[in-house]
Coordinates of C-alpha atoms in Angstrom, one line a residue:
Y1 CA 67.9 137.9 18.4
Q2 CA 71.7 137.5 18.4
R3 CA 71.9 140.2 21.2
R4 CA 69.4 138.3 23.3
V5 CA 71.4 135.0 22.8
R6 CA 74.6 136.8 23.8
G7 CA 72.9 138.4 26.8
S8 CA 71.5 135.0 27.9
M9 CA 75.0 133.4 27.5
K10 CA 76.5 136.2 29.7
V11 CA 73.9 135.6 32.4
L12 CA 74.6 131.8 32.3
L13 CA 78.3 132.4 32.4
V14 CA 78.0 134.6 35.5
V15 CA 75.7 132.1 37.2
F16 CA 78.2 129.3 36.4
I17 CA 81.1 131.2 37.8
L18 CA 79.1 132.1 41.0
F19 CA 78.0 128.4 41.3
T20 CA 81.6 127.2 40.9
F21 CA 82.8 129.8 43.5
F22 CA 80.3 128.9 46.1
F23 CA 80.7 125.2 45.5
A24 CA 84.4 125.6 46.0
L25 CA 83.8 127.4 49.3
S26 CA 81.3 124.8 50.5
S27 CA 83.4 121.7 49.5
G28 CA 86.2 122.7 51.8
T29 CA 89.8 121.5 52.0
T30 CA 91.0 118.0 53.1
Y31 CA 94.1 118.0 55.4
Y32 CA 96.2 114.9 56.0
V33 CA 98.3 113.8 58.9
S34 CA 100.9 110.9 58.7
N35 CA 103.8 109.6 60.7
D36 CA 105.8 110.1 57.5
G37 CA 104.8 113.7 57.1
D38 CA 106.4 117.0 58.2
D39 CA 104.8 119.7 60.2
S40 CA 106.1 122.3 57.8
N41 CA 104.1 120.8 54.9
S42 CA 100.9 122.2 53.7
G43 CA 98.9 119.2 54.8
K44 CA 96.7 119.5 51.8
S45 CA 97.6 116.2 50.1
V46 CA 98.7 112.6 50.9
N47 CA 102.1 113.6 49.5
S48 CA 102.4 116.6 51.7
P49 CA 100.9 115.6 55.1
W50 CA 101.5 117.1 58.5
K51 CA 103.3 114.8 60.9
T52 CA 102.0 115.4 64.4
I53 CA 98.9 116.5 66.4
K54 CA 101.0 119.5 67.5
A55 CA 100.7 120.9 64.0
V56 CA 96.9 120.4 64.0
V57 CA 96.7 122.1 67.3
Q58 CA 98.7 125.1 66.1
H59 CA 96.2 125.5 63.2
L60 CA 93.2 125.0 65.5
Q61 CA 94.4 128.0 67.5
D62 CA 94.2 130.1 64.4
W63 CA 90.6 131.2 64.1
H64 CA 90.9 131.8 60.4
F65 CA 92.6 128.6 59.3
F66 CA 90.0 125.8 59.4
D67 CA 86.5 126.1 57.9
N68 CA 83.6 124.0 59.0
S69 CA 83.5 122.4 55.6
D70 CA 87.1 121.2 55.9
V71 CA 88.1 117.6 56.6
L72 CA 91.0 116.4 58.8
L73 CA 92.2 112.8 58.2
F74 CA 94.8 110.7 60.0
R75 CA 96.5 107.8 58.2
R76 CA 95.6 104.3 59.1
G77 CA 98.3 102.2 60.8
D78 CA 99.9 105.2 62.5
V79 CA 99.9 106.4 66.1
F80 CA 99.6 110.1 67.0
Y81 CA 100.3 111.4 70.5
G82 CA 98.6 114.4 72.1
S83 CA 95.2 116.2 72.5
M84 CA 93.1 118.4 70.2
S85 CA 90.9 121.1 71.7
C86 CA 88.5 122.9 69.4
F87 CA 87.0 125.0 72.2
A88 CA 88.7 128.3 71.4
I89 CA 87.5 128.0 67.8
N90 CA 83.9 128.7 68.8
G91 CA 82.8 125.7 66.8
N92 CA 82.3 127.3 63.3
T93 CA 86.0 126.9 62.2
A94 CA 86.6 123.4 63.4
P95 CA 86.7 120.7 60.6
S96 CA 83.4 119.2 59.7
T97 CA 84.9 115.7 59.8
I98 CA 87.8 114.3 61.7
G99 CA 88.6 110.8 60.4
S100 CA 91.0 108.5 58.7
Y101 CA 92.5 107.6 55.3
G102 CA 94.7 105.0 53.8
D103 CA 94.8 101.3 53.4
P104 CA 91.5 99.9 54.8
A105 CA 93.3 96.6 55.7
K106 CA 95.4 98.5 58.2
P107 CA 94.1 99.3 61.7
L108 CA 92.5 102.6 62.5
P109 CA 94.9 105.4 63.4
I110 CA 95.4 105.7 67.1
I111 CA 95.0 109.0 68.9
H112 CA 97.1 108.4 72.0
G113 CA 97.0 110.3 75.3
G114 CA 99.8 108.4 77.0
V115 CA 103.6 108.2 77.0
K116 CA 105.8 105.2 76.9
I117 CA 108.1 105.1 79.9
S118 CA 111.7 104.3 78.9
N119 CA 113.9 106.4 81.1
W120 CA 113.8 104.2 84.2
Q121 CA 116.4 104.8 86.8
K122 CA 117.1 102.6 89.8
Y123 CA 115.6 104.1 93.0
S124 CA 116.0 101.5 95.7
G125 CA 116.0 97.7 95.6
N126 CA 113.5 96.6 93.0
I127 CA 111.9 100.0 92.7
F128 CA 112.7 102.2 89.6
V129 CA 111.7 105.8 89.0
S130 CA 110.9 107.8 85.8
K131 CA 110.7 111.6 85.7
L132 CA 107.6 112.3 83.7
K133 CA 108.1 116.0 83.7
D134 CA 111.1 115.4 81.5
L135 CA 108.9 113.7 78.9
T136 CA 106.1 116.2 78.5
N137 CA 104.9 119.8 79.1
T138 CA 101.4 118.6 79.7
T139 CA 99.8 119.4 83.0
L140 CA 100.2 116.1 84.9
P141 CA 97.1 114.3 86.3
T142 CA 96.6 113.6 90.0
D143 CA 95.8 110.0 89.3
G144 CA 96.8 108.1 86.1
I145 CA 96.1 104.9 84.4
I146 CA 99.0 102.5 83.6
V147 CA 98.9 99.8 81.0
T148 CA 101.7 97.3 80.3
G149 CA 102.6 95.8 76.9
D150 CA 100.5 92.7 77.6
G151 CA 97.3 94.9 77.5
L152 CA 96.6 94.8 81.3
I153 CA 95.7 97.7 83.5
R154 CA 98.1 97.8 86.5
I155 CA 96.9 99.1 89.8
P156 CA 98.8 101.2 92.3
G157 CA 100.7 99.4 95.1
R158 CA 98.1 98.9 97.8
F159 CA 97.5 97.8 101.4
P160 CA 96.3 95.2 101.8
K161 CA 97.4 93.5 98.6
K162 CA 94.0 91.8 98.2
G163 CA 90.7 92.1 100.0
W164 CA 89.7 94.8 102.4
L165 CA 90.6 96.5 105.7
R166 CA 87.5 97.2 107.8
A167 CA 86.4 100.4 109.5
Q168 CA 85.8 99.8 113.2
S169 CA 84.0 102.9 114.4
Q170 CA 82.7 105.7 112.4
I171 CA 83.5 109.4 113.1
S172 CA 81.4 111.0 110.4
N173 CA 81.7 111.3 106.7
T174 CA 85.2 112.7 107.2
G175 CA 86.8 109.8 108.9
F176 CA 86.8 106.6 111.0
T177 CA 89.0 104.5 113.2
D178 CA 90.6 101.1 112.7
G179 CA 92.6 99.8 115.6
N180 CA 94.4 97.3 113.3
L181 CA 96.3 100.3 111.8
T182 CA 99.3 100.3 114.2
Q183 CA 101.7 102.5 112.1
A184 CA 103.2 105.6 113.6
S185 CA 101.3 108.9 113.6
G186 CA 101.4 110.6 110.2
Y187 CA 102.3 107.4 108.3
W188 CA 99.2 107.4 106.1
N189 CA 99.1 111.2 105.7
G190 CA 98.8 112.0 101.9
A191 CA 97.9 108.4 101.0
T192 CA 94.8 107.6 99.0
I193 CA 91.9 105.8 100.6
R194 CA 89.4 103.9 98.5
M195 CA 86.2 102.9 100.3
R196 CA 83.0 100.9 99.7
S197 CA 80.8 103.6 101.2
S198 CA 77.4 102.1 100.2
D199 CA 76.0 99.3 98.2
W200 CA 76.2 101.5 95.1
T201 CA 79.3 103.6 95.6
F202 CA 83.0 103.5 95.9
E203 CA 84.5 106.8 97.1
T204 CA 88.1 108.0 97.0
R205 CA 89.8 110.6 99.2
Q206 CA 93.2 111.7 100.3
I207 CA 94.1 111.1 103.9
Q208 CA 94.6 114.4 105.8
S209 CA 95.7 113.0 109.1
F210 CA 96.5 109.6 110.8
S211 CA 97.0 109.0 114.5
G212 CA 96.2 106.1 116.8
G213 CA 94.3 104.2 114.1
K214 CA 92.2 107.2 113.2
L215 CA 92.0 108.2 109.6
T216 CA 90.5 111.6 108.5
W217 CA 90.0 113.2 105.1
N218 CA 88.4 116.2 103.4
P219 CA 86.1 116.9 101.6
P220 CA 83.5 114.8 103.2
T221 CA 82.3 111.6 101.5
S222 CA 78.7 111.4 100.3
Y223 CA 78.0 108.6 102.7
T224 CA 79.3 107.9 106.2
I225 CA 81.3 104.7 106.2
P226 CA 79.6 102.2 108.5
P227 CA 81.5 99.9 110.8
Q228 CA 82.8 96.7 109.1
W229 CA 82.6 98.2 105.6
G230 CA 85.7 97.8 103.5
Y231 CA 88.5 100.1 102.4
Y232 CA 92.1 99.9 101.2
L233 CA 95.0 102.4 101.0
D234 CA 97.5 103.2 98.2
S235 CA 99.7 106.0 96.9
K236 CA 102.7 105.3 99.1
I237 CA 106.1 104.2 97.8
E238 CA 106.4 101.8 100.7
L239 CA 103.5 99.8 99.3
L240 CA 105.5 98.8 96.1
T241 CA 106.3 95.1 96.8
E242 CA 105.1 93.2 93.7
M243 CA 105.7 93.2 90.0
F244 CA 104.2 96.3 88.3
D245 CA 103.1 97.9 91.6
W246 CA 103.3 101.7 91.0
F247 CA 103.1 105.0 92.8
Y248 CA 102.8 108.4 91.1
D249 CA 104.2 111.4 93.1
T250 CA 102.1 114.4 91.9
S251 CA 104.4 116.9 93.6
S252 CA 107.5 115.9 91.8
G253 CA 105.9 114.4 88.6
Q254 CA 107.8 111.1 89.2
L255 CA 106.5 107.6 88.6
Y256 CA 107.8 104.7 90.7
M257 CA 107.3 101.1 89.7
F258 CA 108.4 97.7 91.2
F259 CA 110.2 95.3 88.8
T260 CA 111.6 91.9 89.5
D261 CA 113.7 92.1 86.3
D262 CA 115.1 94.6 83.9
P263 CA 112.4 97.3 83.4
S264 CA 113.7 98.0 79.8
T265 CA 112.3 94.7 78.7
H266 CA 108.7 95.8 79.5
E267 CA 106.4 98.3 77.7
V268 CA 104.8 100.6 80.2
F269 CA 102.3 103.3 79.1
F270 CA 101.2 106.1 81.4
A271 CA 98.1 108.2 80.5
L272 CA 99.0 111.9 80.6
E273 CA 96.5 113.8 78.5
V274 CA 93.0 114.7 79.9
Y275 CA 91.0 114.7 76.6
G276 CA 91.6 113.4 73.1
I277 CA 89.3 115.7 71.2
N278 CA 87.6 118.4 73.2
S279 CA 84.6 120.5 72.2
V280 CA 83.5 120.2 68.6
T281 CA 80.4 121.6 67.1
N282 CA 78.6 120.6 63.8
S283 CA 81.3 118.0 63.4
T284 CA 81.7 114.2 62.8
I285 CA 84.4 112.1 64.5
E286 CA 84.7 108.8 62.8
N287 CA 87.0 105.8 62.1
L288 CA 89.6 106.7 64.7
A289 CA 91.0 104.7 67.7
F290 CA 91.6 106.4 71.0
S291 CA 93.7 105.2 73.9
H292 CA 95.0 106.3 77.3
Y293 CA 93.2 109.5 78.4
T294 CA 92.7 110.4 82.0
V295 CA 89.1 111.8 81.7
A296 CA 87.6 111.2 78.3
A297 CA 88.7 110.5 74.7
V298 CA 85.9 112.6 73.2
Y299 CA 84.6 115.4 75.4
N300 CA 81.9 117.9 74.5
F301 CA 80.8 120.5 77.1
R302 CA 77.7 122.1 75.7
E303 CA 78.4 122.0 71.9
P304 CA 75.5 120.8 69.7
N305 CA 75.3 118.7 66.6
A306 CA 78.1 116.2 67.1
T307 CA 78.4 112.7 65.7
I308 CA 80.8 110.1 67.1
Q309 CA 80.7 106.9 65.0
Y310 CA 82.7 103.8 64.1
C311 CA 85.5 104.6 66.6
Q312 CA 87.4 102.4 69.0
F313 CA 88.2 103.4 72.6
Q314 CA 90.3 101.7 75.2
F315 CA 92.1 102.4 78.5
M316 CA 90.3 105.4 79.8
G317 CA 90.8 106.8 83.3
D318 CA 87.1 107.7 83.4
S319 CA 85.0 107.6 80.2
A320 CA 85.4 107.0 76.5
I321 CA 82.8 109.6 75.5
S322 CA 81.5 112.4 77.8
I323 CA 79.0 114.9 76.4
G324 CA 76.9 117.6 77.9
S325 CA 76.6 120.0 80.8
A326 CA 74.0 122.5 82.0
P327 CA 72.0 124.1 80.4
T328 CA 71.9 121.6 77.5
S329 CA 73.5 120.0 74.4
I330 CA 71.3 118.9 71.4
N331 CA 71.4 116.6 68.5
I332 CA 74.0 114.1 69.4
L333 CA 74.6 110.8 67.6
V334 CA 76.8 108.1 69.1
K335 CA 76.8 105.1 66.8
G336 CA 78.8 101.9 66.0
N337 CA 81.6 102.5 68.5
Q338 CA 83.6 99.8 70.3
I339 CA 84.5 100.8 73.9
S340 CA 86.5 98.7 76.4
N341 CA 88.6 99.0 79.6
C342 CA 87.3 102.2 81.1
L343 CA 87.8 102.7 84.8
G344 CA 84.7 105.0 85.2
R345 CA 82.0 104.9 82.6
G346 CA 81.7 103.9 78.9
I347 CA 79.4 106.7 77.6
I348 CA 78.1 109.5 79.8
M349 CA 75.7 112.1 78.5
S350 CA 74.4 114.9 80.8
Y351 CA 71.8 117.6 80.1
V352 CA 71.4 116.4 76.5
T353 CA 68.3 116.7 74.4
S354 CA 67.5 114.7 71.2
A355 CA 70.3 112.1 71.1
V356 CA 70.7 108.7 69.5
V357 CA 73.0 106.1 71.1
R358 CA 72.9 102.9 69.0
D359 CA 74.9 99.9 67.7
N360 CA 77.7 100.4 70.3
V361 CA 79.6 97.6 72.0
V362 CA 80.7 98.6 75.6
R363 CA 82.6 96.2 77.7
D364 CA 84.8 96.0 80.8
V365 CA 83.8 99.2 82.5
G366 CA 84.4 99.9 86.2
M367 CA 85.7 96.4 86.9
I368 CA 88.4 97.4 89.3
P369 CA 86.9 98.2 92.7
G370 CA 87.8 101.7 94.0
L371 CA 89.4 103.0 90.8
G372 CA 87.7 105.3 88.3
A373 CA 84.8 107.6 89.1
S374 CA 84.3 108.3 92.8
G375 CA 80.8 108.5 94.2
E376 CA 77.4 107.8 92.5
N377 CA 76.9 106.7 88.9
G378 CA 80.4 105.2 88.4
A379 CA 81.1 101.9 86.7
T380 CA 78.2 102.2 84.3
G381 CA 78.3 101.2 80.7
I382 CA 75.9 103.9 79.2
L383 CA 74.8 106.7 81.5
V384 CA 72.2 109.3 80.7
Q385 CA 71.8 111.7 83.6
G386 CA 70.4 115.2 84.4
P387 CA 67.3 116.5 82.8
A388 CA 67.9 114.6 79.6
R389 CA 65.2 114.4 77.0
N390 CA 64.2 112.3 74.0
F391 CA 66.9 109.7 73.7
L392 CA 66.8 106.6 71.4
I393 CA 69.1 103.9 73.0
Q394 CA 69.0 101.0 70.7
N395 CA 70.9 97.8 69.7
N396 CA 73.7 98.4 72.1
T397 CA 75.7 95.5 73.7
V398 CA 77.0 96.1 77.2
L399 CA 79.2 93.3 78.7
R400 CA 80.8 93.3 82.1
T401 CA 80.2 96.5 84.1
G402 CA 80.8 97.2 87.8
Y403 CA 77.4 98.8 88.3
H404 CA 74.6 99.5 85.9
G405 CA 74.6 98.3 82.3
I406 CA 72.4 101.2 81.0
R407 CA 71.0 104.0 83.2
F408 CA 68.6 106.5 81.8
D409 CA 67.2 109.5 83.8
G410 CA 65.1 112.3 82.4
A411 CA 62.0 111.8 80.2
G412 CA 60.8 110.8 76.8
H413 CA 63.3 108.0 76.0
V414 CA 63.0 104.9 73.9
I415 CA 65.1 102.0 75.2
Q416 CA 64.9 99.0 72.8
N417 CA 66.7 95.9 71.5
N418 CA 69.7 96.3 73.8
W419 CA 71.7 93.4 75.3
V420 CA 73.2 93.6 78.8
T421 CA 75.1 90.8 80.6
F422 CA 77.4 90.6 83.6
A423 CA 76.3 94.0 85.1
M424 CA 76.8 94.8 88.8
M425 CA 80.0 92.9 89.1
T426 CA 81.6 95.2 91.8
L427 CA 78.6 97.1 93.2
N428 CA 75.0 96.3 94.2
D429 CA 71.5 97.8 94.4
G430 CA 71.5 98.6 90.7
G431 CA 70.4 96.8 87.5
P432 CA 71.2 96.0 83.9
Y433 CA 68.7 98.7 83.1
Y434 CA 68.1 101.4 85.7
T435 CA 66.2 104.7 86.0
Y436 CA 65.3 107.1 88.7
Q437 CA 62.5 109.6 88.7
S438 CA 62.2 109.2 85.0
T439 CA 58.9 109.5 83.1
N440 CA 57.2 108.8 79.7
N441 CA 59.7 106.3 78.6
K442 CA 59.3 103.2 76.3
V443 CA 61.4 100.2 77.3
F444 CA 60.9 97.0 75.3
N445 CA 62.6 94.1 73.6
N446 CA 65.7 94.3 75.8
Y447 CA 67.8 91.4 77.1
A448 CA 69.4 91.1 80.5
G449 CA 71.5 88.1 81.7
F450 CA 73.5 87.3 84.8
C451 CA 73.7 90.5 86.8
P452 CA 74.5 89.2 90.3
G453 CA 75.4 92.3 92.4
S454 CA 78.5 92.3 94.6
I455 CA 78.6 92.4 98.4
D456 CA 82.5 92.5 98.3
G457 CA 83.6 95.1 100.8
T458 CA 80.2 95.4 102.5
Y459 CA 79.1 94.4 106.0
N460 CA 77.0 91.7 104.3
Q461 CA 80.3 90.1 103.2
V462 CA 81.4 89.9 106.8
L463 CA 78.1 88.3 107.8
T464 CA 78.3 85.8 105.0
A465 CA 81.9 84.8 106.1
I466 CA 80.7 84.3 109.7
N467 CA 77.7 82.2 108.6

């Protein structure tokens, strides 16, 4: 009997040891990042945190460092500059949760893709220049987003300063003529043209040649610009004539800005990074704030099983959250986020199956005509496109968008209890809720209020002015 008891005890001991071992493996390690830390620390406690995103990236590049049961936390009240890509990790060794820690009374930690400009040098008159290549090794974007310390997005210096020039005679979808452009041949070469190409699109191109009032560009626009439709030009240093007008020279990596006083008395942030967190699988991103990214703060290509919840997003060159590409992404949850001041879209999901988008607040998307996404489906609060399937879009608030409030293509969606107001503020021929060639959807208990549609920059605006 005693031998049987001893044998049973040994078996129980072995089981206990194995259980403890596997529990330890599954529980993972929590890593901490704080502005008071040091990148040479272990990162494994609040008393030994890493300091920068750079340290996180170095470990993400090590396939054997992170386990998918690990947790990565940034301290509340701090700001962290840079970008994290999990793409090379093949999903399984990225942390299971990327979130925050610390005093809950403090604001969420900010993951910041911009740089504060402080090295201004006088260029000419009221124009100052900053060499961005001296500030970062990041590949510089072709078109940035600039925000000043008062929280306002600043637009490039443009011609005309307000309103629109008008195409006079179309050539094709690669150009038109405007006899009111009397500058010397070649003057507008390399400038950016931003056009109201249809009721539902703005399109952006770089001018290839200019002569005798004729502007041409390549590649072709999606639509041929009709006579009397509007356009404006920017991306020339000569157009900097008012406070905070700016021009970014992509060839030299230099930023030019017009000031009427000492530039050192103003905070100017320029978005440099493309993505905030890129390509996570089987992971949750939560309780973080993202700011100043040129394409998207959270970007997932085809990775499945991602949750983005209770985050804040602002000042995006295109979108806050961009998920999906052919062939498909599956099992995505986007919940309880606050999104504002995106030039392109708030949330865009393409080729996604089985997704929930709920309890988000999306506002001020695509509200600057001509900036942000070029072509169709820009300026939309929540955009579901491609052969998407089986979405639940519920309890979202969308306030002030240039085009659609919520667009849903594909099939098998449930759209319910959403609130959309002030949609179609810069474009037309859309709606607060919009779908195209979509089937087997259930749309009920949604609210829409004051979605006027805009004829600004169209021929109809000219007719209205005449009448």
